Amino acid sequence: MNILLIEDDAVLSNGLTHILQQSGFSVSSTASGRYALQLVHAQGFDLIVLDLGLPDMDGLEVLRLLRKQKIALPILILTARDGVNDRIEGISQGADDYLTKPFDLGELEARIHALIRRCYGGFSHHVEVGRLVLDTQVHQILADGQQLKLSARETAVLEVLILQAGKVVSKDRIAQRLASTSEALADNAIEVYIHRLRKNLTPYQSNIRTIRGLGYLLETS
Ligand code: CA
């Protein structure tokens, strides 16, 4: 699951990105409403978290434009305004849920899970791609029901690829995911992880294809 976070408070944005990545989400963040409107078309997102007070545009305007462009993604609004009018305005412009600042990060995470369940039906903590099943809660990957023997970092790399299955994942994005673990990343580390993952995946008719200059693509049959 791929989340677009539109929030200009850097501390909150970093905190949210971190906590959501820990639960297995891929997160892209921006402080700009205008840039978000472009991003939404360029990348496949599953959910948007939108702050109403943005430096370049009113979040409600971003929301209105998204819906006008027929972007039907679930949108959760964050705001420091706690007026009933804003809430009504947000919902009437097509927001799916609404959270008033300050809020607990755990509550936001729970709301996101609830929204995903509501909008994508039976989404559980399991993501199935071919013969692979990722459990995003305990960060385990099974192949034909057996747990793959992978290091924490190999698991993290494969997790990103599974969550983005069928899409090309850039090396930067993988590096970003690994940056949330403690050790520093050696230059060719990602290539090494991909190489090891390929070996592990071969028996399960899954492969990680290198798309030159763009990144990696998980293919399953
Ligand atoms: Ca703000």
PDB file of N, CA and C in Angstrom, residues 89-192:
ATOM      1  N   GLU A  89     -17.338  20.893   5.670  1.00  0.00           N
ATOM      2  CA  GLU A  89     -16.790  21.295   4.370  1.00  0.00           C
ATOM      3  C   GLU A  89     -15.904  20.184   3.804  1.00  0.00           C
ATOM      4  N   GLY A  90     -15.019  19.652   4.654  1.00  0.00           N
ATOM      5  CA  GLY A  90     -14.111  18.588   4.214  1.00  0.00           C
ATOM      6  C   GLY A  90     -14.862  17.368   3.748  1.00  0.00           C
ATOM      7  N   ILE A  91     -15.833  16.955   4.539  1.00  0.00           N
ATOM      8  CA  ILE A  91     -16.590  15.759   4.174  1.00  0.00           C
ATOM      9  C   ILE A  91     -17.399  16.013   2.901  1.00  0.00           C
ATOM     10  N   SER A  92     -17.966  17.220   2.794  1.00  0.00           N
ATOM     11  CA  SER A  92     -18.786  17.482   1.606  1.00  0.00           C
ATOM     12  C   SER A  92     -17.916  17.619   0.351  1.00  0.00           C
ATOM     13  N   GLN A  93     -16.643  17.959   0.527  1.00  0.00           N
ATOM     14  CA  GLN A  93     -15.732  18.012  -0.636  1.00  0.00           C
ATOM     15  C   GLN A  93     -15.185  16.628  -0.957  1.00  0.00           C
ATOM     16  N   GLY A  94     -15.569  15.625  -0.190  1.00  0.00           N
ATOM     17  CA  GLY A  94     -15.193  14.256  -0.552  1.00  0.00           C
ATOM     18  C   GLY A  94     -14.116  13.622   0.297  1.00  0.00           C
ATOM     19  N   ALA A  95     -13.837  14.168   1.490  1.00  0.00           N
ATOM     20  CA  ALA A  95     -12.878  13.497   2.375  1.00  0.00           C
ATOM     21  C   ALA A  95     -13.552  12.275   2.997  1.00  0.00           C
ATOM     22  N   ASP A  96     -12.768  11.235   3.269  1.00  0.00           N
ATOM     23  CA  ASP A  96     -13.329  10.005   3.819  1.00  0.00           C
ATOM     24  C   ASP A  96     -13.240   9.955   5.338  1.00  0.00           C
ATOM     25  N   ASP A  97     -12.275  10.675   5.889  1.00  0.00           N
ATOM     26  CA  ASP A  97     -12.161  10.723   7.339  1.00  0.00           C
ATOM     27  C   ASP A  97     -11.431  12.009   7.706  1.00  0.00           C
ATOM     28  N   TYR A  98     -11.426  12.344   8.977  1.00  0.00           N
ATOM     29  CA  TYR A  98     -11.020  13.668   9.427  1.00  0.00           C
ATOM     30  C   TYR A  98     -10.402  13.551  10.804  1.00  0.00           C
ATOM     31  N   LEU A  99      -9.223  14.090  10.997  1.00  0.00           N
ATOM     32  CA  LEU A  99      -8.576  14.012  12.307  1.00  0.00           C
ATOM     33  C   LEU A  99      -8.082  15.404  12.692  1.00  0.00           C
ATOM     34  N   THR A 100      -8.399  15.824  13.924  1.00  0.00           N
ATOM     35  CA  THR A 100      -8.028  17.162  14.380  1.00  0.00           C
ATOM     36  C   THR A 100      -6.707  17.119  15.143  1.00  0.00           C
ATOM     37  N   LYS A 101      -5.821  18.067  14.808  1.00  0.00           N
ATOM     38  CA  LYS A 101      -4.533  18.153  15.522  1.00  0.00           C
ATOM     39  C   LYS A 101      -4.731  18.802  16.884  1.00  0.00           C
ATOM     40  N   PRO A 102      -3.988  18.459  17.915  1.00  0.00           N
ATOM     41  CA  PRO A 102      -2.979  17.394  17.880  1.00  0.00           C
ATOM     42  C   PRO A 102      -3.647  16.035  18.039  1.00  0.00           C
ATOM     43  N   PHE A 103      -3.067  15.029  17.399  1.00  0.00           N
ATOM     44  CA  PHE A 103      -3.615  13.683  17.517  1.00  0.00           C
ATOM     45  C   PHE A 103      -2.486  12.737  17.833  1.00  0.00           C
ATOM     46  N   ASP A 104      -2.880  11.574  18.256  1.00  0.00           N
ATOM     47  CA  ASP A 104      -1.916  10.550  18.600  1.00  0.00           C
ATOM     48  C   ASP A 104      -1.520   9.814  17.313  1.00  0.00           C
ATOM     49  N   LEU A 105      -0.219   9.586  17.085  1.00  0.00           N
ATOM     50  CA  LEU A 105       0.215   8.918  15.857  1.00  0.00           C
ATOM     51  C   LEU A 105      -0.433   7.539  15.724  1.00  0.00           C
ATOM     52  N   GLY A 106      -0.583   6.864  16.885  1.00  0.00           N
ATOM     53  CA  GLY A 106      -1.220   5.539  16.873  1.00  0.00           C
ATOM     54  C   GLY A 106      -2.658   5.619  16.388  1.00  0.00           C
ATOM     55  N   GLU A 107      -3.346   6.725  16.767  1.00  0.00           N
ATOM     56  CA  GLU A 107      -4.732   6.862  16.327  1.00  0.00           C
ATOM     57  C   GLU A 107      -4.790   7.059  14.812  1.00  0.00           C
ATOM     58  N   LEU A 108      -3.872   7.868  14.302  1.00  0.00           N
ATOM     59  CA  LEU A 108      -3.851   8.085  12.854  1.00  0.00           C
ATOM     60  C   LEU A 108      -3.610   6.757  12.136  1.00  0.00           C
ATOM     61  N   GLU A 109      -2.682   5.988  12.652  1.00  0.00           N
ATOM     62  CA  GLU A 109      -2.369   4.707  12.023  1.00  0.00           C
ATOM     63  C   GLU A 109      -3.609   3.807  12.026  1.00  0.00           C
ATOM     64  N   ALA A 110      -4.316   3.775  13.156  1.00  0.00           N
ATOM     65  CA  ALA A 110      -5.525   2.948  13.252  1.00  0.00           C
ATOM     66  C   ALA A 110      -6.582   3.422  12.258  1.00  0.00           C
ATOM     67  N   ARG A 111      -6.729   4.754  12.114  1.00  0.00           N
ATOM     68  CA  ARG A 111      -7.717   5.301  11.173  1.00  0.00           C
ATOM     69  C   ARG A 111      -7.356   4.923   9.734  1.00  0.00           C
ATOM     70  N   ILE A 112      -6.050   4.946   9.442  1.00  0.00           N
ATOM     71  CA  ILE A 112      -5.615   4.590   8.086  1.00  0.00           C
ATOM     72  C   ILE A 112      -5.943   3.129   7.801  1.00  0.00           C
ATOM     73  N   HIS A 113      -5.666   2.262   8.761  1.00  0.00           N
ATOM     74  CA  HIS A 113      -5.986   0.845   8.567  1.00  0.00           C
ATOM     75  C   HIS A 113      -7.492   0.666   8.362  1.00  0.00           C
ATOM     76  N   ALA A 114      -8.282   1.387   9.163  1.00  0.00           N
ATOM     77  CA  ALA A 114      -9.742   1.264   9.062  1.00  0.00           C
ATOM     78  C   ALA A 114     -10.225   1.741   7.694  1.00  0.00           C
ATOM     79  N   LEU A 115      -9.623   2.839   7.229  1.00  0.00           N
ATOM     80  CA  LEU A 115     -10.014   3.410   5.946  1.00  0.00           C
ATOM     81  C   LEU A 115      -9.660   2.449   4.804  1.00  0.00           C
ATOM     82  N   ILE A 116      -8.511   1.840   4.902  1.00  0.00           N
ATOM     83  CA  ILE A 116      -8.089   0.881   3.879  1.00  0.00           C
ATOM     84  C   ILE A 116      -9.035  -0.328   3.870  1.00  0.00           C
ATOM     85  N   ARG A 117      -9.380  -0.798   5.061  1.00  0.00           N
ATOM     86  CA  ARG A 117     -10.325  -1.932   5.125  1.00  0.00           C
ATOM     87  C   ARG A 117     -11.656  -1.540   4.501  1.00  0.00           C
ATOM     88  N   ARG A 118     -12.106  -0.330   4.834  1.00  0.00           N
ATOM     89  CA  ARG A 118     -13.399   0.146   4.334  1.00  0.00           C
ATOM     90  C   ARG A 118     -13.376   0.308   2.806  1.00  0.00           C
ATOM     91  N   CYS A 119     -12.270   0.841   2.287  1.00  0.00           N
ATOM     92  CA  CYS A 119     -12.231   1.169   0.866  1.00  0.00           C
ATOM     93  C   CYS A 119     -11.732   0.029  -0.011  1.00  0.00           C
ATOM     94  N   TYR A 120     -10.937  -0.857   0.552  1.00  0.00           N
ATOM     95  CA  TYR A 120     -10.390  -1.936  -0.276  1.00  0.00           C
ATOM     96  C   TYR A 120     -10.883  -3.296   0.184  1.00  0.00           C
ATOM     97  N   GLY A 121     -12.016  -3.306   0.893  1.00  0.00           N
ATOM     98  CA  GLY A 121     -12.619  -4.568   1.294  1.00  0.00           C
ATOM     99  C   GLY A 121     -11.730  -5.338   2.236  1.00  0.00           C
ATOM    100  N   GLY A 122     -11.445  -6.566   1.882  1.00  0.00           N
ATOM    101  CA  GLY A 122     -10.822  -7.492   2.821  1.00  0.00           C
ATOM    102  C   GLY A 122      -9.346  -7.286   3.069  1.00  0.00           C
ATOM    103  N   PHE A 123      -8.828  -6.090   2.918  1.00  0.00           N
ATOM    104  CA  PHE A 123      -7.403  -5.918   3.186  1.00  0.00           C
ATOM    105  C   PHE A 123      -7.097  -6.286   4.624  1.00  0.00           C
ATOM    106  N   SER A 124      -6.197  -7.240   4.775  1.00  0.00           N
ATOM    107  CA  SER A 124      -5.769  -7.595   6.121  1.00  0.00           C
ATOM    108  C   SER A 124      -4.302  -7.206   6.188  1.00  0.00           C
ATOM    109  N   HIS A 125      -3.574  -7.843   7.068  1.00  0.00           N
ATOM    110  CA  HIS A 125      -2.149  -7.560   7.106  1.00  0.00           C
ATOM    111  C   HIS A 125      -1.404  -8.401   6.074  1.00  0.00           C
ATOM    112  N   HIS A 126      -2.156  -9.164   5.266  1.00  0.00           N
ATOM    113  CA  HIS A 126      -1.508 -10.037   4.293  1.00  0.00           C
ATOM    114  C   HIS A 126      -1.629  -9.482   2.885  1.00  0.00           C
ATOM    115  N   VAL A 127      -0.510  -9.460   2.194  1.00  0.00           N
ATOM    116  CA  VAL A 127      -0.509  -9.049   0.801  1.00  0.00           C
ATOM    117  C   VAL A 127       0.024 -10.234   0.003  1.00  0.00           C
ATOM    118  N   GLU A 128      -0.781 -10.688  -0.957  1.00  0.00           N
ATOM    119  CA  GLU A 128      -0.426 -11.891  -1.706  1.00  0.00           C
ATOM    120  C   GLU A 128      -0.007 -11.528  -3.119  1.00  0.00           C
ATOM    121  N   VAL A 129       1.157 -11.997  -3.523  1.00  0.00           N
ATOM    122  CA  VAL A 129       1.621 -11.774  -4.885  1.00  0.00           C
ATOM    123  C   VAL A 129       2.162 -13.102  -5.388  1.00  0.00           C
ATOM    124  N   GLY A 130       1.506 -13.683  -6.372  1.00  0.00           N
ATOM    125  CA  GLY A 130       1.925 -14.993  -6.867  1.00  0.00           C
ATOM    126  C   GLY A 130       1.938 -15.996  -5.725  1.00  0.00           C
ATOM    127  N   ARG A 131       3.066 -16.659  -5.533  1.00  0.00           N
ATOM    128  CA  ARG A 131       3.153 -17.661  -4.472  1.00  0.00           C
ATOM    129  C   ARG A 131       3.699 -17.067  -3.174  1.00  0.00           C
ATOM    130  N   LEU A 132       3.886 -15.749  -3.170  1.00  0.00           N
ATOM    131  CA  LEU A 132       4.434 -15.066  -1.992  1.00  0.00           C
ATOM    132  C   LEU A 132       3.326 -14.397  -1.183  1.00  0.00           C
ATOM    133  N   VAL A 133       3.452 -14.459   0.127  1.00  0.00           N
ATOM    134  CA  VAL A 133       2.519 -13.736   1.005  1.00  0.00           C
ATOM    135  C   VAL A 133       3.341 -12.919   1.991  1.00  0.00           C
ATOM    136  N   LEU A 134       3.074 -11.616   2.008  1.00  0.00           N
ATOM    137  CA  LEU A 134       3.746 -10.728   2.959  1.00  0.00           C
ATOM    138  C   LEU A 134       2.802 -10.450   4.116  1.00  0.00           C
ATOM    139  N   ASP A 135       3.297 -10.636   5.323  1.00  0.00           N
ATOM    140  CA  ASP A 135       2.550 -10.224   6.506  1.00  0.00           C
ATOM    141  C   ASP A 135       3.151  -8.898   6.952  1.00  0.00           C
ATOM    142  N   THR A 136       2.403  -7.807   6.730  1.00  0.00           N
ATOM    143  CA  THR A 136       2.968  -6.473   6.977  1.00  0.00           C
ATOM    144  C   THR A 136       3.060  -6.172   8.462  1.00  0.00           C
ATOM    145  N   GLN A 137       2.366  -6.953   9.294  1.00  0.00           N
ATOM    146  CA  GLN A 137       2.417  -6.660  10.712  1.00  0.00           C
ATOM    147  C   GLN A 137       3.666  -7.232  11.375  1.00  0.00           C
ATOM    148  N   VAL A 138       3.992  -8.490  11.036  1.00  0.00           N
ATOM    149  CA  VAL A 138       5.175  -9.085  11.675  1.00  0.00           C
ATOM    150  C   VAL A 138       6.386  -9.076  10.735  1.00  0.00           C
ATOM    151  N   HIS A 139       6.213  -8.463   9.541  1.00  0.00           N
ATOM    152  CA  HIS A 139       7.300  -8.363   8.559  1.00  0.00           C
ATOM    153  C   HIS A 139       7.902  -9.731   8.239  1.00  0.00           C
ATOM    154  N   GLN A 140       7.021 -10.633   7.827  1.00  0.00           N
ATOM    155  CA  GLN A 140       7.450 -11.970   7.419  1.00  0.00           C
ATOM    156  C   GLN A 140       6.978 -12.208   6.005  1.00  0.00           C
ATOM    157  N   ILE A 141       7.794 -12.951   5.249  1.00  0.00           N
ATOM    158  CA  ILE A 141       7.368 -13.282   3.893  1.00  0.00           C
ATOM    159  C   ILE A 141       7.349 -14.793   3.737  1.00  0.00           C
ATOM    160  N   LEU A 142       6.212 -15.303   3.300  1.00  0.00           N
ATOM    161  CA  LEU A 142       6.065 -16.739   3.102  1.00  0.00           C
ATOM    162  C   LEU A 142       6.045 -17.039   1.610  1.00  0.00           C
ATOM    163  N   ALA A 143       6.611 -18.188   1.249  1.00  0.00           N
ATOM    164  CA  ALA A 143       6.503 -18.669  -0.123  1.00  0.00           C
ATOM    165  C   ALA A 143       5.929 -20.075  -0.017  1.00  0.00           C
ATOM    166  N   ASP A 144       4.814 -20.317  -0.685  1.00  0.00           N
ATOM    167  CA  ASP A 144       4.081 -21.581  -0.560  1.00  0.00           C
ATOM    168  C   ASP A 144       3.865 -21.934   0.911  1.00  0.00           C
ATOM    169  N   GLY A 145       3.590 -20.949   1.723  1.00  0.00           N
ATOM    170  CA  GLY A 145       3.281 -21.192   3.132  1.00  0.00           C
ATOM    171  C   GLY A 145       4.498 -21.356   4.035  1.00  0.00           C
ATOM    172  N   GLN A 146       5.697 -21.388   3.453  1.00  0.00           N
ATOM    173  CA  GLN A 146       6.913 -21.537   4.265  1.00  0.00           C
ATOM    174  C   GLN A 146       7.600 -20.184   4.382  1.00  0.00           C
ATOM    175  N   GLN A 147       8.092 -19.883   5.583  1.00  0.00           N
ATOM    176  CA  GLN A 147       8.765 -18.607   5.759  1.00  0.00           C
ATOM    177  C   GLN A 147      10.103 -18.591   5.017  1.00  0.00           C
ATOM    178  N   LEU A 148      10.341 -17.560   4.221  1.00  0.00           N
ATOM    179  CA  LEU A 148      11.628 -17.430   3.528  1.00  0.00           C
ATOM    180  C   LEU A 148      12.698 -17.072   4.546  1.00  0.00           C
ATOM    181  N   LYS A 149      13.874 -17.649   4.382  1.00  0.00           N
ATOM    182  CA  LYS A 149      14.957 -17.343   5.324  1.00  0.00           C
ATOM    183  C   LYS A 149      15.738 -16.142   4.793  1.00  0.00           C
ATOM    184  N   LEU A 150      15.317 -14.969   5.248  1.00  0.00           N
ATOM    185  CA  LEU A 150      15.926 -13.726   4.763  1.00  0.00           C
ATOM    186  C   LEU A 150      16.405 -12.900   5.950  1.00  0.00           C
ATOM    187  N   SER A 151      17.418 -12.078   5.702  1.00  0.00           N
ATOM    188  CA  SER A 151      17.848 -11.149   6.746  1.00  0.00           C
ATOM    189  C   SER A 151      16.812 -10.024   6.844  1.00  0.00           C
ATOM    190  N   ALA A 152      16.925  -9.216   7.904  1.00  0.00           N
ATOM    191  CA  ALA A 152      15.962  -8.119   8.090  1.00  0.00           C
ATOM    192  C   ALA A 152      15.970  -7.174   6.889  1.00  0.00           C
ATOM    193  N   ARG A 153      17.171  -6.916   6.364  1.00  0.00           N
ATOM    194  CA  ARG A 153      17.261  -5.979   5.242  1.00  0.00           C
ATOM    195  C   ARG A 153      16.759  -6.585   3.937  1.00  0.00           C
ATOM    196  N   GLU A 154      17.045  -7.861   3.724  1.00  0.00           N
ATOM    197  CA  GLU A 154      16.500  -8.527   2.530  1.00  0.00           C
ATOM    198  C   GLU A 154      14.972  -8.523   2.602  1.00  0.00           C
ATOM    199  N   THR A 155      14.450  -8.774   3.805  1.00  0.00           N
ATOM    200  CA  THR A 155      12.997  -8.751   3.982  1.00  0.00           C
ATOM    201  C   THR A 155      12.448  -7.368   3.659  1.00  0.00           C
ATOM    202  N   ALA A 156      13.132  -6.333   4.153  1.00  0.00           N
ATOM    203  CA  ALA A 156      12.661  -4.958   3.912  1.00  0.00           C
ATOM    204  C   ALA A 156      12.623  -4.645   2.416  1.00  0.00           C
ATOM    205  N   VAL A 157      13.659  -5.088   1.687  1.00  0.00           N
ATOM    206  CA  VAL A 157      13.714  -4.828   0.242  1.00  0.00           C
ATOM    207  C   VAL A 157      12.572  -5.558  -0.462  1.00  0.00           C
ATOM    208  N   LEU A 158      12.395  -6.834  -0.117  1.00  0.00           N
ATOM    209  CA  LEU A 158      11.355  -7.623  -0.779  1.00  0.00           C
ATOM    210  C   LEU A 158       9.961  -7.083  -0.421  1.00  0.00           C
ATOM    211  N   GLU A 159       9.829  -6.581   0.806  1.00  0.00           N
ATOM    212  CA  GLU A 159       8.559  -6.005   1.241  1.00  0.00           C
ATOM    213  C   GLU A 159       8.155  -4.837   0.331  1.00  0.00           C
ATOM    214  N   VAL A 160       9.105  -3.959   0.082  1.00  0.00           N
ATOM    215  CA  VAL A 160       8.811  -2.811  -0.795  1.00  0.00           C
ATOM    216  C   VAL A 160       8.385  -3.309  -2.175  1.00  0.00           C
ATOM    217  N   LEU A 161       9.108  -4.320  -2.678  1.00  0.00           N
ATOM    218  CA  LEU A 161       8.810  -4.826  -4.023  1.00  0.00           C
ATOM    219  C   LEU A 161       7.432  -5.507  -4.058  1.00  0.00           C
ATOM    220  N   ILE A 162       7.078  -6.211  -2.986  1.00  0.00           N
ATOM    221  CA  ILE A 162       5.767  -6.881  -2.946  1.00  0.00           C
ATOM    222  C   ILE A 162       4.652  -5.842  -2.873  1.00  0.00           C
ATOM    223  N   LEU A 163       4.871  -4.809  -2.033  1.00  0.00           N
ATOM    224  CA  LEU A 163       3.837  -3.774  -1.887  1.00  0.00           C
ATOM    225  C   LEU A 163       3.637  -3.006  -3.196  1.00  0.00           C
ATOM    226  N   GLN A 164       4.671  -3.018  -4.046  1.00  0.00           N
ATOM    227  CA  GLN A 164       4.606  -2.297  -5.320  1.00  0.00           C
ATOM    228  C   GLN A 164       4.597  -3.282  -6.495  1.00  0.00           C
ATOM    229  N   ALA A 165       4.165  -4.502  -6.256  1.00  0.00           N
ATOM    230  CA  ALA A 165       4.264  -5.545  -7.289  1.00  0.00           C
ATOM    231  C   ALA A 165       3.661  -5.065  -8.611  1.00  0.00           C
ATOM    232  N   GLY A 166       4.367  -5.359  -9.697  1.00  0.00           N
ATOM    233  CA  GLY A 166       3.883  -4.949 -11.011  1.00  0.00           C
ATOM    234  C   GLY A 166       4.310  -3.535 -11.372  1.00  0.00           C
ATOM    235  N   LYS A 167       4.914  -2.833 -10.404  1.00  0.00           N
ATOM    236  CA  LYS A 167       5.405  -1.475 -10.692  1.00  0.00           C
ATOM    237  C   LYS A 167       6.920  -1.467 -10.519  1.00  0.00           C
ATOM    238  N   VAL A 168       7.570  -0.541 -11.224  1.00  0.00           N
ATOM    239  CA  VAL A 168       9.012  -0.411 -11.070  1.00  0.00           C
ATOM    240  C   VAL A 168       9.292   0.398  -9.809  1.00  0.00           C
ATOM    241  N   VAL A 169      10.166  -0.130  -8.966  1.00  0.00           N
ATOM    242  CA  VAL A 169      10.520   0.554  -7.729  1.00  0.00           C
ATOM    243  C   VAL A 169      11.937   1.103  -7.880  1.00  0.00           C
ATOM    244  N   SER A 170      12.107   2.390  -7.669  1.00  0.00           N
ATOM    245  CA  SER A 170      13.428   2.990  -7.866  1.00  0.00           C
ATOM    246  C   SER A 170      14.376   2.568  -6.739  1.00  0.00           C
ATOM    247  N   LYS A 171      15.666   2.636  -7.074  1.00  0.00           N
ATOM    248  CA  LYS A 171      16.689   2.304  -6.085  1.00  0.00           C
ATOM    249  C   LYS A 171      16.622   3.271  -4.899  1.00  0.00           C
ATOM    250  N   ASP A 172      16.283   4.531  -5.192  1.00  0.00           N
ATOM    251  CA  ASP A 172      16.156   5.542  -4.127  1.00  0.00           C
ATOM    252  C   ASP A 172      15.098   5.141  -3.114  1.00  0.00           C
ATOM    253  N   ARG A 173      14.008   4.643  -3.654  1.00  0.00           N
ATOM    254  CA  ARG A 173      12.894   4.256  -2.789  1.00  0.00           C
ATOM    255  C   ARG A 173      13.304   3.105  -1.864  1.00  0.00           C
ATOM    256  N   ILE A 174      14.055   2.161  -2.427  1.00  0.00           N
ATOM    257  CA  ILE A 174      14.529   1.034  -1.618  1.00  0.00           C
ATOM    258  C   ILE A 174      15.507   1.554  -0.566  1.00  0.00           C
ATOM    259  N   ALA A 175      16.399   2.455  -0.984  1.00  0.00           N
ATOM    260  CA  ALA A 175      17.375   3.023  -0.044  1.00  0.00           C
ATOM    261  C   ALA A 175      16.653   3.749   1.088  1.00  0.00           C
ATOM    262  N   GLN A 176      15.571   4.454   0.717  1.00  0.00           N
ATOM    263  CA  GLN A 176      14.761   5.195   1.692  1.00  0.00           C
ATOM    264  C   GLN A 176      14.193   4.233   2.745  1.00  0.00           C
ATOM    265  N   ARG A 177      13.683   3.107   2.262  1.00  0.00           N
ATOM    266  CA  ARG A 177      13.101   2.107   3.169  1.00  0.00           C
ATOM    267  C   ARG A 177      14.184   1.559   4.100  1.00  0.00           C
ATOM    268  N   LEU A 178      15.379   1.333   3.542  1.00  0.00           N
ATOM    269  CA  LEU A 178      16.461   0.771   4.348  1.00  0.00           C
ATOM    270  C   LEU A 178      17.030   1.801   5.316  1.00  0.00           C
ATOM    271  N   ALA A 179      16.859   3.064   4.985  1.00  0.00           N
ATOM    272  CA  ALA A 179      17.392   4.122   5.851  1.00  0.00           C
ATOM    273  C   ALA A 179      16.713   4.101   7.211  1.00  0.00           C
ATOM    274  N   SER A 180      15.515   3.479   7.275  1.00  0.00           N
ATOM    275  CA  SER A 180      14.807   3.431   8.561  1.00  0.00           C
ATOM    276  C   SER A 180      15.381   2.335   9.470  1.00  0.00           C
ATOM    277  N   THR A 181      16.274   1.474   8.909  1.00  0.00           N
ATOM    278  CA  THR A 181      16.984   0.533   9.781  1.00  0.00           C
ATOM    279  C   THR A 181      18.307   1.191  10.181  1.00  0.00           C
ATOM    280  N   SER A 182      18.986   0.648  11.185  1.00  0.00           N
ATOM    281  CA  SER A 182      20.067   1.413  11.802  1.00  0.00           C
ATOM    282  C   SER A 182      21.399   1.469  11.035  1.00  0.00           C
ATOM    283  N   GLU A 183      21.848   0.347  10.467  1.00  0.00           N
ATOM    284  CA  GLU A 183      23.179   0.335   9.838  1.00  0.00           C
ATOM    285  C   GLU A 183      23.265   1.246   8.616  1.00  0.00           C
ATOM    286  N   ALA A 184      24.463   1.758   8.355  1.00  0.00           N
ATOM    287  CA  ALA A 184      24.681   2.555   7.149  1.00  0.00           C
ATOM    288  C   ALA A 184      24.631   1.625   5.937  1.00  0.00           C
ATOM    289  N   LEU A 185      24.329   2.210   4.787  1.00  0.00           N
ATOM    290  CA  LEU A 185      24.136   1.424   3.579  1.00  0.00           C
ATOM    291  C   LEU A 185      25.378   1.520   2.689  1.00  0.00           C
ATOM    292  N   ALA A 186      26.020   0.360   2.412  1.00  0.00           N
ATOM    293  CA  ALA A 186      27.184   0.370   1.525  1.00  0.00           C
ATOM    294  C   ALA A 186      26.724   0.645   0.098  1.00  0.00           C
ATOM    295  N   ASP A 187      27.682   1.095  -0.725  1.00  0.00           N
ATOM    296  CA  ASP A 187      27.374   1.512  -2.098  1.00  0.00           C
ATOM    297  C   ASP A 187      26.585   0.499  -2.927  1.00  0.00           C
ATOM    298  N   ASN A 188      27.094  -0.740  -2.942  1.00  0.00           N
ATOM    299  CA  ASN A 188      26.444  -1.732  -3.793  1.00  0.00           C
ATOM    300  C   ASN A 188      25.500  -2.632  -3.003  1.00  0.00           C
ATOM    301  N   ALA A 189      25.145  -2.186  -1.792  1.00  0.00           N
ATOM    302  CA  ALA A 189      24.352  -3.041  -0.897  1.00  0.00           C
ATOM    303  C   ALA A 189      23.041  -3.500  -1.546  1.00  0.00           C
ATOM    304  N   ILE A 190      22.365  -2.577  -2.192  1.00  0.00           N
ATOM    305  CA  ILE A 190      21.056  -2.940  -2.751  1.00  0.00           C
ATOM    306  C   ILE A 190      21.203  -4.032  -3.814  1.00  0.00           C
ATOM    307  N   GLU A 191      22.233  -3.896  -4.671  1.00  0.00           N
ATOM    308  CA  GLU A 191      22.489  -4.936  -5.683  1.00  0.00           C
ATOM    309  C   GLU A 191      22.702  -6.290  -5.015  1.00  0.00           C
ATOM    310  N   VAL A 192      23.451  -6.270  -3.898  1.00  0.00           N
ATOM    311  CA  VAL A 192      23.745  -7.518  -3.197  1.00  0.00           C
ATOM    312  C   VAL A 192      22.443  -8.132  -2.649  1.00  0.00           C
TER     313      VAL A 192
END
